[in-house]
Coordinates of C-alpha atoms in Angstrom, one line a residue:
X1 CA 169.2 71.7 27.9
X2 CA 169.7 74.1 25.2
X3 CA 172.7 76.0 24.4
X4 CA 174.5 75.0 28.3
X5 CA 171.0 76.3 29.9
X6 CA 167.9 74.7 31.3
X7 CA 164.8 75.7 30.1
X8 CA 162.1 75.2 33.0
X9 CA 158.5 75.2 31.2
X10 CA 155.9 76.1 34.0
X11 CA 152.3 77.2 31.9
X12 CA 150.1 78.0 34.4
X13 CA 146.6 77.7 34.2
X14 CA 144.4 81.2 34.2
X15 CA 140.4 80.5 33.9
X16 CA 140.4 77.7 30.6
X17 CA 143.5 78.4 29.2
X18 CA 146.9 77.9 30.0
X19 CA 149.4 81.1 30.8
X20 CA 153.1 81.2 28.7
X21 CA 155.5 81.0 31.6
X22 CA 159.0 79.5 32.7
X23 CA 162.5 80.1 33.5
X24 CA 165.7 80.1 32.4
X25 CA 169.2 78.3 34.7
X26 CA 172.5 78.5 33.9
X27 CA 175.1 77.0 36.3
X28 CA 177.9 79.4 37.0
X29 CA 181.3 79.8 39.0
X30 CA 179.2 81.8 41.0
X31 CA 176.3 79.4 41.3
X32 CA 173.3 78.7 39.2
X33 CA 171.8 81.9 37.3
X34 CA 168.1 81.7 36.9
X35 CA 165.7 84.2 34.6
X36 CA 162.1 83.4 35.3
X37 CA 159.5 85.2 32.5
X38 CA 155.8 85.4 31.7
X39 CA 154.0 86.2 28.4
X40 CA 150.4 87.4 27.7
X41 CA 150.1 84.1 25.3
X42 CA 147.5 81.7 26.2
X43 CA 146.9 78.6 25.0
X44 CA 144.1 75.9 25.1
X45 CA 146.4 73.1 25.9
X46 CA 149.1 72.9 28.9
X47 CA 151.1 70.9 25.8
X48 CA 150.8 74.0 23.4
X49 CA 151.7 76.2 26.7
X50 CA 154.7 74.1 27.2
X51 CA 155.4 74.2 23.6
X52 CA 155.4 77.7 23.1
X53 CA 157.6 78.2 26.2
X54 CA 160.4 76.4 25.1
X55 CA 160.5 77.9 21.9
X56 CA 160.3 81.3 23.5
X57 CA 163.0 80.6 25.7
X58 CA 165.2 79.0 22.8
X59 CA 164.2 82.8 21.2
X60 CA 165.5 84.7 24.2
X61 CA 168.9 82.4 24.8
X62 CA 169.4 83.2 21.0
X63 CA 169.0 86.6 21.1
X64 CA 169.9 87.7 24.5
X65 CA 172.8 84.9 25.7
X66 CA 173.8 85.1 29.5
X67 CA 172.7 88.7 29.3
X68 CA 169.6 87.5 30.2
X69 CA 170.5 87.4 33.5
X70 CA 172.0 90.6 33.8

């Protein structure tokens, strides 16, 4: 939880690294939002993947709000 959303770390793993990805909930009156992303960053680790995810979605919730959904 972060900010009354859900960040959703899901790294994935491409050859012998491990791809940025997750998404984003928010529960609504209209139901649960969700923003999924994927970023070109790879990482050696599936922890530094998940690392890096959360703090990019901390970056977009900051910088974007429920907009993100939009």
């Amino acid at each position: 939880e972060y900010k009354g959303f859900r960040i959703i770390p899901a790294p994935f793993r491409v050859g012998s690294q491990f791809q940025t990805a997750g998404a984003i909930e928010k529960d609504t009156a209209d139901g649960v939002k969700r923003h999924e992303f994927i970023r070109a960053d790879t990482y050696n680790t599936m922890d530094d993947a998940i690392s890096f995810t959360t703090s990019k979605a901390k970056q977009m919730i900051n910088l974007q709000g429920d907009r993100i959904f939009g």
